[in-house]
C-alpha cells in the first residue's frame, strides 16, 4: 500500500494550498474587475450630471432664476433615457421646481454627492433609489440640485457579491479536486521512488523508476534518477569484476609459492626464511580470502533471503570460539533467546563470527567476552561486548572502512576487513550498528528491524 493511501492528509494539505491560492487569485481578479467597472459607471453618471448642471447654470447666467425654474419644470415632464433628479429651492429651502419633495439632508454644501432617497413613481408610490447629484448655489438666494439615478452601482455590487460567492465555491470545488489529484500523483511518484530506492539499496541493482511517457517534470526526474542507478550499477559491476579478477589472479600464484615452500621444508633444505615467508604468504592469502568474502557479501541480494533461526547461528559461533577464548584465558559467555529473522545465512554467520573474533583478538588474558541475543520492542538485538582497549570515539566510523587498522605498525593479525564485512551485512539486512565504550572495552550492538520483509 502506497504512502499517500496510508497518509491521505499529505495529499489533502497539498490540495488545500492549491485551492487557497486559486481562491485568492479569483477573489482578486473579480475585485479588480468590480472596482474598474464601478469607477467607469461613476464617471459616466458624474459626466452626465455635470453636463445637465452646466446647461442650467448657463441659463441662470443669461436668463435668470425664473428661466432655470422653467427649464427644470420642462425637464421633469420630459421623458428621458436617463432618469434625472432636479430640485430648485429658495434661500429658506422651500422647493420652487423639481421632482424631489425636499432638499436631501445628506447634502449640506455644494459639490458632488451620492445618497439614498425616496422618489415617487407615476402611481404615487414612494420607492428607495440611489441618487448621484451635484449641489450648486445660484447667487446668494437659490440652490440647485441636479442628479441622476445610479441604481446600476447597487445592482453591480449585488451581482458582484453573487458572482464572487459562486466563483469561489466553483473554484474551491475544482481546486480541491485538481489539487488532491495533483498532490496524490506527486506522492505516488515519491512512493515509487522510495520503494525503488529501498529495493536498489537491498541489492536489486536492476531496479528502475517507471516513466509514463508524458514528458512532464516527473518523467524528467525519473529519467535522471534512472541514469544515476545505471551509473551506480555499472560502477558496482566494474568494481566487483576488478576485485574478483585481482583476487583470483593473486591467489593462484601465491598458493603455488606456499606449496613450494612447504615442499622445501619437507625435503629439509629450507632455512628459517621459509617460515617467515610462509607466514607472509598466509597473511596475503587471508587478505585475499577476506576480500573475496567482502565482495560476495556486497553481491548478496534480497532475493537470496530466507527465514532463519538466528539464535542457532549465534550459538554455533559461540561454541566455535569458546575453546579459543578459554585457551587465551578469557571468560566467554553467551546468552541467547530464540530468535527468527529473514536474511542470508552465510552473511549473518560471517557477521557474528567476525564480531566475536575481533572481541577475543583484542581482549587481554583474564578479560571477558559476552555475547547476548535478545528481543527488544524494536526488534532483535545482538550485542558482543569485551574488556579490551576499546576504540576511540573519533575512530569508530573509520574502522568500518576497508583495510583500516588502528595499529599504525600493522603488526597485529588481520586484514582490516572484518568490521567492513559486518557493516555490509548490517546494511544489506536493514539493521543498525553502533559501537559504544564499556570502560574498559567495547560493545558492538546490532539492532534488526522488527519486520524484515522479502
Tab-separated table of C-alpha atoms in Angstrom:
chain	number	residue	atom	x	y	z
A	1	UNK	CA	0.000	0.000	0.000
A	2	UNK	CA	1.438	3.346	-1.018
A	3	UNK	CA	2.199	6.097	1.436
A	4	UNK	CA	-0.378	8.533	0.110
A	5	UNK	CA	-3.078	5.998	0.881
A	6	UNK	CA	-1.714	5.488	4.370
A	7	UNK	CA	-1.356	9.227	4.870
A	8	UNK	CA	-4.095	10.979	2.822
A	9	UNK	CA	-3.605	14.166	4.822
A	10	UNK	CA	-0.450	14.863	2.839
A	11	UNK	CA	-2.425	14.962	-0.430
A	12	UNK	CA	-5.181	16.933	1.279
A	13	UNK	CA	-2.703	19.544	2.516
A	14	UNK	CA	-1.378	19.967	-0.993
A	15	UNK	CA	-4.905	20.278	-2.359
A	16	UNK	CA	-5.813	22.882	0.263
A	17	UNK	CA	-2.768	25.001	-0.584
A	18	UNK	CA	-3.559	24.891	-4.303
A	19	UNK	CA	-7.231	25.712	-3.591
A	20	UNK	CA	-6.293	28.611	-1.323
A	21	UNK	CA	-4.072	30.126	-3.993
A	22	UNK	CA	-6.823	29.689	-6.603
A	23	UNK	CA	-9.398	31.322	-4.314
A	24	UNK	CA	-7.154	34.302	-3.620
A	25	UNK	CA	-6.444	34.744	-7.336
A	26	UNK	CA	-10.155	34.500	-8.214
A	27	UNK	CA	-11.150	36.962	-5.481
A	28	UNK	CA	-8.506	39.475	-6.551
A	29	UNK	CA	-9.483	39.199	-10.224
A	30	UNK	CA	-13.165	39.749	-9.512
A	31	UNK	CA	-12.440	42.602	-7.107
A	32	UNK	CA	-10.282	44.397	-9.645
A	33	UNK	CA	-12.969	43.947	-12.285
A	34	UNK	CA	-15.655	45.243	-9.921
A	35	UNK	CA	-13.634	48.321	-8.921
A	36	UNK	CA	-12.867	49.199	-12.535
A	37	UNK	CA	-16.491	48.734	-13.620
A	38	UNK	CA	-17.793	50.781	-10.672
A	39	UNK	CA	-15.376	53.582	-11.446
A	40	UNK	CA	-16.496	53.581	-15.074
A	41	UNK	CA	-20.171	53.794	-14.069
A	42	UNK	CA	-19.443	56.583	-11.574
A	43	UNK	CA	-17.506	58.532	-14.190
A	44	UNK	CA	-20.325	58.250	-16.729
A	45	UNK	CA	-23.015	59.247	-14.232
A	46	UNK	CA	-20.966	62.208	-12.973
A	47	UNK	CA	-20.277	63.356	-16.520
A	48	UNK	CA	-23.999	63.245	-17.361
A	49	UNK	CA	-24.893	65.177	-14.180
A	50	UNK	CA	-22.187	67.769	-14.830
A	51	UNK	CA	-23.403	68.285	-18.410
A	52	UNK	CA	-27.000	68.777	-17.257
A	53	UNK	CA	-25.958	71.125	-14.416
A	54	UNK	CA	-23.739	73.146	-16.758
A	55	UNK	CA	-26.709	73.825	-19.049
A	56	UNK	CA	-28.840	75.097	-16.160
A	57	UNK	CA	-26.038	77.246	-14.761
A	58	UNK	CA	-25.566	78.848	-18.176
A	59	UNK	CA	-29.300	79.596	-18.396
A	60	UNK	CA	-29.187	81.211	-14.934
A	61	UNK	CA	-26.350	83.477	-16.023
A	62	UNK	CA	-28.102	84.537	-19.242
A	63	UNK	CA	-31.782	84.475	-18.369
A	64	UNK	CA	-32.048	84.448	-14.584
A	65	UNK	CA	-33.632	82.171	-11.957
A	66	UNK	CA	-37.096	82.142	-13.499
A	67	UNK	CA	-35.726	80.596	-16.706
A	68	UNK	CA	-33.943	77.964	-14.610
A	69	UNK	CA	-37.165	77.084	-12.801
A	70	UNK	CA	-38.996	76.817	-16.111
A	71	UNK	CA	-36.244	74.653	-17.568
A	72	UNK	CA	-36.352	72.333	-14.523
A	73	UNK	CA	-40.131	72.019	-14.848
A	74	UNK	CA	-39.876	71.117	-18.548
A	75	UNK	CA	-37.070	68.616	-17.847
A	76	UNK	CA	-39.159	66.861	-15.188
A	77	UNK	CA	-42.058	66.480	-17.613
A	78	UNK	CA	-39.844	65.350	-20.496
A	79	UNK	CA	-39.286	61.562	-20.819
A	80	UNK	CA	-35.572	60.706	-20.894
A	81	UNK	CA	-33.454	57.673	-21.295
A	82	UNK	CA	-31.545	58.650	-18.152
A	83	UNK	CA	-33.660	59.497	-15.105
A	84	UNK	CA	-32.564	62.881	-13.770
A	85	UNK	CA	-33.421	64.356	-10.417
A	86	UNK	CA	-33.960	68.103	-10.072
A	87	UNK	CA	-34.709	70.423	-7.189
A	88	UNK	CA	-34.544	74.202	-7.056
A	89	UNK	CA	-35.149	75.907	-3.708
A	90	UNK	CA	-35.023	79.410	-2.319
A	91	UNK	CA	-32.713	80.554	0.431
A	92	UNK	CA	-35.011	79.105	3.109
A	93	UNK	CA	-35.093	75.671	1.449
A	94	UNK	CA	-38.630	75.883	0.042
A	95	UNK	CA	-38.967	73.930	-3.243
A	96	UNK	CA	-39.544	76.029	-6.336
A	97	UNK	CA	-39.292	73.388	-9.069
A	98	UNK	CA	-38.196	69.749	-9.436
A	99	UNK	CA	-39.245	66.186	-8.687
A	100	UNK	CA	-37.913	65.992	-5.099
A	101	UNK	CA	-40.265	66.915	-2.253
A	102	UNK	CA	-37.499	68.418	-0.118
A	103	UNK	CA	-33.805	69.146	-0.013
A	104	UNK	CA	-31.900	65.970	0.994
A	105	UNK	CA	-30.409	66.058	4.472
A	106	UNK	CA	-27.228	64.398	3.144
A	107	UNK	CA	-26.458	67.491	1.037
A	108	UNK	CA	-25.267	70.306	3.294
A	109	UNK	CA	-22.876	72.022	0.923
A	110	UNK	CA	-22.034	72.278	-2.737
A	111	UNK	CA	-20.272	69.508	-4.601
A	112	UNK	CA	-20.901	66.027	-5.894
A	113	UNK	CA	-22.596	63.523	-3.545
A	114	UNK	CA	-24.312	60.138	-3.613
A	115	UNK	CA	-27.236	59.329	-1.327
A	116	UNK	CA	-30.368	57.216	-0.941
A	117	UNK	CA	-33.772	58.877	-1.101
A	118	UNK	CA	-37.411	58.096	-1.686
A	119	UNK	CA	-38.808	59.047	-5.092
A	120	UNK	CA	-42.442	58.961	-6.121
A	121	UNK	CA	-43.358	56.812	-9.073
A	122	UNK	CA	-46.037	57.617	-11.660
A	123	UNK	CA	-48.600	55.824	-9.497
A	124	UNK	CA	-47.622	57.867	-6.466
A	125	UNK	CA	-45.752	55.070	-4.677
A	126	UNK	CA	-42.532	56.003	-2.885
A	127	UNK	CA	-39.536	53.813	-3.677
A	128	UNK	CA	-35.977	53.826	-2.336
A	129	UNK	CA	-33.499	54.868	-5.022
A	130	UNK	CA	-29.813	55.683	-5.180
A	131	UNK	CA	-29.005	59.149	-6.469
A	132	UNK	CA	-25.738	60.745	-7.530
A	133	UNK	CA	-26.194	64.537	-7.534
A	134	UNK	CA	-24.370	67.859	-7.634
A	135	UNK	CA	-25.445	70.782	-5.396
A	136	UNK	CA	-24.954	74.307	-6.802
A	137	UNK	CA	-25.513	77.783	-5.355
A	138	UNK	CA	-27.232	80.152	-7.796
A	139	UNK	CA	-26.174	83.509	-6.444
A	140	UNK	CA	-26.991	84.106	-2.770
A	141	UNK	CA	-30.660	83.225	-2.972
A	142	UNK	CA	-31.252	79.945	-4.777
A	143	UNK	CA	-29.899	76.405	-4.526
A	144	UNK	CA	-29.984	73.904	-7.351
A	145	UNK	CA	-29.662	70.117	-7.102
A	146	UNK	CA	-29.094	68.132	-10.306
A	147	UNK	CA	-28.725	64.361	-10.013
A	148	UNK	CA	-29.166	61.035	-11.752
A	149	UNK	CA	-30.451	57.702	-10.587
A	150	UNK	CA	-27.438	55.430	-10.037
A	151	UNK	CA	-29.087	52.154	-9.080
A	152	UNK	CA	-26.722	50.454	-11.513
A	153	UNK	CA	-23.969	50.774	-8.890
A	154	UNK	CA	-26.075	48.936	-6.305
A	155	UNK	CA	-27.095	46.327	-8.878
A	156	UNK	CA	-23.466	45.895	-9.845
A	157	UNK	CA	-22.495	45.382	-6.209
A	158	UNK	CA	-25.205	42.762	-5.676
A	159	UNK	CA	-24.219	40.912	-8.821
A	160	UNK	CA	-20.567	41.150	-7.839
A	161	UNK	CA	-21.234	39.582	-4.446
A	162	UNK	CA	-23.287	36.800	-6.040
A	163	UNK	CA	-20.637	36.208	-8.719
A	164	UNK	CA	-17.892	36.228	-6.104
A	165	UNK	CA	-19.672	33.662	-3.933
A	166	UNK	CA	-20.436	31.309	-6.814
A	167	UNK	CA	-16.986	31.739	-8.325
A	168	UNK	CA	-15.288	30.987	-5.017
A	169	UNK	CA	-17.469	27.926	-4.495
A	170	UNK	CA	-16.771	26.636	-8.004
A	171	UNK	CA	-13.070	27.461	-7.755
A	172	UNK	CA	-12.859	25.815	-4.339
A	173	UNK	CA	-14.502	22.615	-5.533
A	174	UNK	CA	-12.442	22.410	-8.721
A	175	UNK	CA	-9.273	23.419	-6.857
A	176	UNK	CA	-9.776	20.748	-4.207
A	177	UNK	CA	-10.342	18.046	-6.813
A	178	UNK	CA	-7.475	19.142	-9.050
A	179	UNK	CA	-5.151	19.832	-6.133
A	180	UNK	CA	-5.902	16.490	-4.492
A	181	UNK	CA	-5.320	14.673	-7.795
A	182	UNK	CA	-2.081	16.519	-8.493
A	183	UNK	CA	-0.796	16.121	-4.932
A	184	UNK	CA	-1.724	12.455	-4.930
A	185	UNK	CA	0.149	11.976	-8.169
A	186	UNK	CA	3.226	13.626	-6.699
A	187	UNK	CA	3.039	11.478	-3.571
A	188	UNK	CA	2.554	8.368	-5.691
A	189	UNK	CA	5.753	9.261	-7.577
A	190	UNK	CA	7.587	9.764	-4.285
A	191	UNK	CA	6.329	6.391	-3.059
A	192	UNK	CA	7.538	4.714	-6.247
A	193	UNK	CA	10.920	6.443	-5.966
A	194	UNK	CA	11.252	5.498	-2.280
A	195	UNK	CA	10.314	1.875	-2.926
A	196	UNK	CA	12.694	1.645	-5.880
A	197	UNK	CA	15.496	3.180	-3.797
A	198	UNK	CA	14.956	0.670	-0.987
A	199	UNK	CA	14.972	-2.270	-3.399
A	200	UNK	CA	18.059	-0.863	-5.110
A	201	UNK	CA	19.819	-0.479	-1.759
A	202	UNK	CA	18.823	-4.043	-0.831
A	203	UNK	CA	20.787	-5.324	-3.824
A	204	UNK	CA	18.331	-5.241	-6.728
A	205	UNK	CA	20.642	-3.185	-8.934
A	206	UNK	CA	18.351	-3.588	-11.934
A	207	UNK	CA	15.594	-1.597	-10.203
A	208	UNK	CA	14.408	1.491	-12.109
A	209	UNK	CA	11.675	4.106	-11.754
A	210	UNK	CA	8.716	3.876	-14.152
A	211	UNK	CA	8.481	6.533	-16.872
A	212	UNK	CA	4.928	7.343	-18.005
A	213	UNK	CA	5.943	8.870	-21.330
A	214	UNK	CA	4.074	12.150	-20.730
A	215	UNK	CA	7.332	14.080	-20.739
A	216	UNK	CA	6.429	16.099	-17.634
A	217	UNK	CA	8.639	17.001	-14.672
A	218	UNK	CA	8.072	13.604	-13.041
A	219	UNK	CA	9.273	11.788	-16.150
A	220	UNK	CA	12.348	14.023	-16.328
A	221	UNK	CA	13.131	13.374	-12.666
A	222	UNK	CA	12.584	9.628	-13.110
A	223	UNK	CA	14.909	9.616	-16.108
A	224	UNK	CA	17.595	11.461	-14.124
A	225	UNK	CA	17.332	9.028	-11.205
A	226	UNK	CA	17.415	6.060	-13.581
A	227	UNK	CA	20.606	7.411	-15.113
A	228	UNK	CA	22.090	7.577	-11.622
A	229	UNK	CA	21.012	3.980	-10.963
A	230	UNK	CA	22.577	2.929	-14.266
A	231	UNK	CA	25.877	4.554	-13.350
A	232	UNK	CA	25.902	3.019	-9.864
A	233	UNK	CA	25.153	-0.412	-11.275
A	234	UNK	CA	27.948	-0.008	-13.812
A	235	UNK	CA	30.445	1.082	-11.156
A	236	UNK	CA	29.463	-1.740	-8.808
A	237	UNK	CA	29.774	-4.311	-11.590
A	238	UNK	CA	33.142	-2.866	-12.600
A	239	UNK	CA	34.433	-2.877	-9.029
A	240	UNK	CA	33.110	-6.373	-8.413
A	241	UNK	CA	34.712	-7.691	-11.599
A	242	UNK	CA	38.031	-5.995	-10.839
A	243	UNK	CA	38.044	-7.291	-7.257
A	244	UNK	CA	37.234	-10.843	-8.287
A	245	UNK	CA	39.840	-10.788	-11.035
A	246	UNK	CA	42.512	-9.343	-8.759
A	247	UNK	CA	41.781	-11.847	-6.006
A	248	UNK	CA	41.874	-14.850	-8.342
A	249	UNK	CA	44.952	-13.639	-10.187
A	250	UNK	CA	46.852	-13.283	-6.900
A	251	UNK	CA	45.545	-16.343	-5.139
A	252	UNK	CA	46.794	-18.911	-7.679
A	253	UNK	CA	50.498	-17.880	-7.784
A	254	UNK	CA	50.609	-17.289	-4.041
A	255	UNK	CA	49.187	-20.751	-3.437
A	256	UNK	CA	51.891	-22.247	-5.690
A	257	UNK	CA	54.611	-20.332	-3.805
A	258	UNK	CA	53.347	-21.593	-0.473
A	259	UNK	CA	53.235	-25.170	-1.802
A	260	UNK	CA	56.851	-24.939	-2.992
A	261	UNK	CA	57.959	-23.547	0.380
A	262	UNK	CA	56.223	-26.403	2.199
A	263	UNK	CA	57.838	-28.879	-0.179
A	264	UNK	CA	61.266	-27.378	0.514
A	265	UNK	CA	60.618	-27.660	4.245
A	266	UNK	CA	59.692	-31.339	3.905
A	267	UNK	CA	62.876	-32.013	1.996
A	268	UNK	CA	64.890	-30.371	4.739
A	269	UNK	CA	66.559	-27.784	2.536
A	270	UNK	CA	64.580	-24.797	3.874
A	271	UNK	CA	66.016	-22.398	6.415
A	272	UNK	CA	64.323	-20.020	8.827
A	273	UNK	CA	63.443	-17.689	5.991
A	274	UNK	CA	60.952	-20.208	4.698
A	275	UNK	CA	58.995	-19.975	7.930
A	276	UNK	CA	58.742	-16.202	7.679
A	277	UNK	CA	57.884	-16.440	4.023
A	278	UNK	CA	55.152	-18.925	4.803
A	279	UNK	CA	53.688	-16.604	7.413
A	280	UNK	CA	53.704	-13.690	4.974
A	281	UNK	CA	52.013	-15.768	2.326
A	282	UNK	CA	49.410	-16.929	4.822
A	283	UNK	CA	48.664	-13.298	5.655
A	284	UNK	CA	48.302	-12.455	1.965
A	285	UNK	CA	46.005	-15.399	1.424
A	286	UNK	CA	43.882	-14.353	4.391
A	287	UNK	CA	43.623	-10.856	2.980
A	288	UNK	CA	42.546	-12.193	-0.389
A	289	UNK	CA	40.014	-14.539	1.212
A	290	UNK	CA	38.601	-11.649	3.247
A	291	UNK	CA	38.434	-9.506	0.102
A	292	UNK	CA	36.517	-12.258	-1.692
A	293	UNK	CA	34.155	-12.651	1.244
A	294	UNK	CA	33.553	-8.879	1.258
A	295	UNK	CA	32.810	-8.904	-2.470
A	296	UNK	CA	30.443	-11.849	-2.017
A	297	UNK	CA	28.764	-10.056	0.884
A	298	UNK	CA	28.194	-6.910	-1.199
A	299	UNK	CA	26.764	-9.043	-4.013
A	300	UNK	CA	24.148	-10.614	-1.722
A	301	UNK	CA	20.646	-9.865	-2.979
A	302	UNK	CA	17.418	-9.670	-1.031
A	303	UNK	CA	16.128	-12.472	-3.280
A	304	UNK	CA	18.605	-14.781	-1.506
A	305	UNK	CA	16.981	-14.118	1.887
A	306	UNK	CA	15.070	-16.827	3.761
A	307	UNK	CA	13.571	-17.411	7.179
A	308	UNK	CA	16.443	-18.319	9.522
A	309	UNK	CA	16.953	-19.430	13.104
A	310	UNK	CA	19.288	-16.594	14.066
A	311	UNK	CA	19.641	-17.946	17.608
A	312	UNK	CA	21.160	-21.157	16.205
A	313	UNK	CA	23.688	-19.148	14.161
A	314	UNK	CA	24.782	-17.210	17.244
A	315	UNK	CA	25.017	-20.382	19.369
A	316	UNK	CA	27.105	-22.158	16.728
A	317	UNK	CA	29.512	-19.221	16.538
A	318	UNK	CA	29.778	-19.139	20.332
A	319	UNK	CA	30.548	-22.863	20.520
A	320	UNK	CA	33.210	-22.381	17.848
A	321	UNK	CA	35.035	-19.588	19.695
A	322	UNK	CA	34.540	-20.685	23.308
A	323	UNK	CA	37.573	-23.052	23.253
A	324	UNK	CA	39.681	-20.297	21.654
A	325	UNK	CA	38.723	-17.874	24.410
A	326	UNK	CA	39.437	-20.420	27.151
A	327	UNK	CA	42.845	-21.192	25.654
A	328	UNK	CA	43.714	-17.487	25.931
A	329	UNK	CA	42.470	-17.206	29.487
A	330	UNK	CA	39.363	-15.220	28.552
A	331	UNK	CA	35.970	-15.758	30.133
A	332	UNK	CA	33.383	-16.350	27.397
A	333	UNK	CA	29.609	-16.214	27.980
A	334	UNK	CA	26.688	-16.428	25.574
A	335	UNK	CA	23.086	-15.535	26.382
A	336	UNK	CA	20.757	-16.390	23.522
A	337	UNK	CA	16.955	-16.315	23.283
A	338	UNK	CA	15.010	-17.989	20.446
A	339	UNK	CA	15.006	-15.565	17.528
A	340	UNK	CA	13.965	-15.992	13.905
A	341	UNK	CA	14.720	-13.401	11.217
A	342	UNK	CA	14.758	-13.120	7.438
A	343	UNK	CA	18.234	-12.894	5.939
A	344	UNK	CA	21.205	-14.548	4.225
A	345	UNK	CA	22.656	-17.353	6.356
A	346	UNK	CA	26.273	-17.126	5.137
A	347	UNK	CA	26.375	-13.352	5.536
A	348	UNK	CA	24.870	-13.416	9.025
A	349	UNK	CA	27.307	-16.167	10.035
A	350	UNK	CA	30.277	-14.099	8.834
A	351	UNK	CA	28.936	-11.087	10.699
A	352	UNK	CA	28.636	-12.916	14.046
A	353	UNK	CA	31.974	-14.717	13.608
A	354	UNK	CA	33.850	-11.509	12.791
A	355	UNK	CA	32.401	-9.684	15.801
A	356	UNK	CA	33.326	-12.494	18.226
A	357	UNK	CA	36.742	-12.988	16.605
A	358	UNK	CA	37.566	-9.262	16.957
A	359	UNK	CA	36.397	-9.246	20.582
A	360	UNK	CA	38.593	-12.218	21.533
A	361	UNK	CA	41.547	-10.933	19.493
A	362	UNK	CA	41.725	-7.588	21.338
A	363	UNK	CA	40.777	-8.813	24.837
A	364	UNK	CA	43.800	-9.416	27.102
A	365	UNK	CA	44.281	-12.510	29.253
A	366	UNK	CA	41.949	-12.504	32.239
A	367	UNK	CA	39.363	-10.435	30.382
A	368	UNK	CA	35.832	-11.350	29.353
A	369	UNK	CA	33.761	-11.528	26.162
A	370	UNK	CA	29.957	-11.616	26.382
A	371	UNK	CA	27.549	-12.380	23.539
A	372	UNK	CA	23.856	-11.593	24.008
A	373	UNK	CA	20.940	-12.063	21.635
A	374	UNK	CA	17.711	-10.524	22.912
A	375	UNK	CA	14.285	-9.489	21.659
A	376	UNK	CA	13.606	-5.789	22.169
A	377	UNK	CA	10.374	-3.862	21.418
A	378	UNK	CA	12.060	-2.505	18.279
A	379	UNK	CA	13.233	-5.954	17.102
A	380	UNK	CA	16.075	-8.471	17.620
A	381	UNK	CA	19.293	-7.132	19.151
A	382	UNK	CA	22.750	-8.740	19.051
A	383	UNK	CA	25.452	-7.420	21.404
A	384	UNK	CA	29.088	-8.538	21.519
A	385	UNK	CA	30.999	-6.918	24.410
A	386	UNK	CA	34.617	-7.269	25.526
A	387	UNK	CA	37.011	-5.810	28.093
A	388	UNK	CA	39.770	-4.884	25.655
A	389	UNK	CA	41.259	-1.469	24.887
A	390	UNK	CA	38.150	-0.331	23.013
A	391	UNK	CA	38.033	2.099	20.085
A	392	UNK	CA	38.302	5.889	20.451
A	393	UNK	CA	35.031	7.679	19.723
A	394	UNK	CA	36.540	9.608	16.808
A	395	UNK	CA	37.707	6.371	15.149
A	396	UNK	CA	34.510	4.302	15.356
A	397	UNK	CA	33.224	5.313	11.932
A	398	UNK	CA	36.652	4.957	10.379
A	399	UNK	CA	37.179	1.314	11.484
A	400	UNK	CA	34.188	0.265	9.377
A	401	UNK	CA	36.013	1.197	6.163
A	402	UNK	CA	38.022	-1.320	4.189
A	403	UNK	CA	41.581	-2.237	5.176
A	404	UNK	CA	41.528	0.176	8.152
A	405	UNK	CA	43.559	-0.940	11.184
A	406	UNK	CA	44.156	1.195	14.234
A	407	UNK	CA	47.604	-0.350	14.762
A	408	UNK	CA	49.987	2.103	12.989
A	409	UNK	CA	52.734	-0.520	12.736
A	410	UNK	CA	50.219	-3.062	11.384
A	411	UNK	CA	51.898	-5.831	13.395
A	412	UNK	CA	48.645	-7.347	14.667
A	413	UNK	CA	46.954	-10.116	12.761
A	414	UNK	CA	44.125	-9.317	10.399
A	415	UNK	CA	43.410	-7.645	7.091
A	416	UNK	CA	41.243	-4.782	8.330
A	417	UNK	CA	38.173	-6.202	6.562
A	418	UNK	CA	36.396	-7.888	9.457
A	419	UNK	CA	34.306	-4.910	10.532
A	420	UNK	CA	33.798	-3.924	6.877
A	421	UNK	CA	32.066	-7.258	6.285
A	422	UNK	CA	29.995	-6.661	9.429
A	423	UNK	CA	28.993	-3.205	8.168
A	424	UNK	CA	27.973	-4.617	4.767
A	425	UNK	CA	25.897	-7.363	6.410
A	426	UNK	CA	24.190	-4.811	8.644
A	427	UNK	CA	23.368	-2.519	5.712
A	428	UNK	CA	22.017	-5.302	3.491
A	429	UNK	CA	19.741	-6.571	6.275
A	430	UNK	CA	18.441	-3.064	7.038
A	431	UNK	CA	19.865	-3.175	10.577
A	432	UNK	CA	21.768	-0.554	12.586
A	433	UNK	CA	25.290	-0.978	14.016
A	434	UNK	CA	26.540	1.037	16.967
A	435	UNK	CA	29.896	0.903	18.781
A	436	UNK	CA	29.935	2.103	22.373
A	437	UNK	CA	32.509	2.374	25.149
A	438	UNK	CA	32.271	-0.055	28.120
A	439	UNK	CA	35.161	1.415	30.139
A	440	UNK	CA	37.061	-0.785	29.700
A	441	UNK	CA	36.232	-2.475	26.459
A	442	UNK	CA	33.895	-2.097	23.521
A	443	UNK	CA	30.297	-3.128	22.911
A	444	UNK	CA	29.155	-3.746	19.340
A	445	UNK	CA	25.342	-3.655	19.114
A	446	UNK	CA	23.272	-4.580	16.067
A	447	UNK	CA	19.560	-3.726	16.066
A	448	UNK	CA	17.485	-5.525	13.460
A	449	UNK	CA	14.117	-4.129	12.311
A	450	UNK	CA	11.019	-5.743	13.767
A	451	UNK	CA	9.669	-6.610	10.296
A	452	UNK	CA	12.158	-7.859	7.727
A	453	UNK	CA	10.183	-8.459	4.538
A	454	UNK	CA	11.440	-10.295	1.472
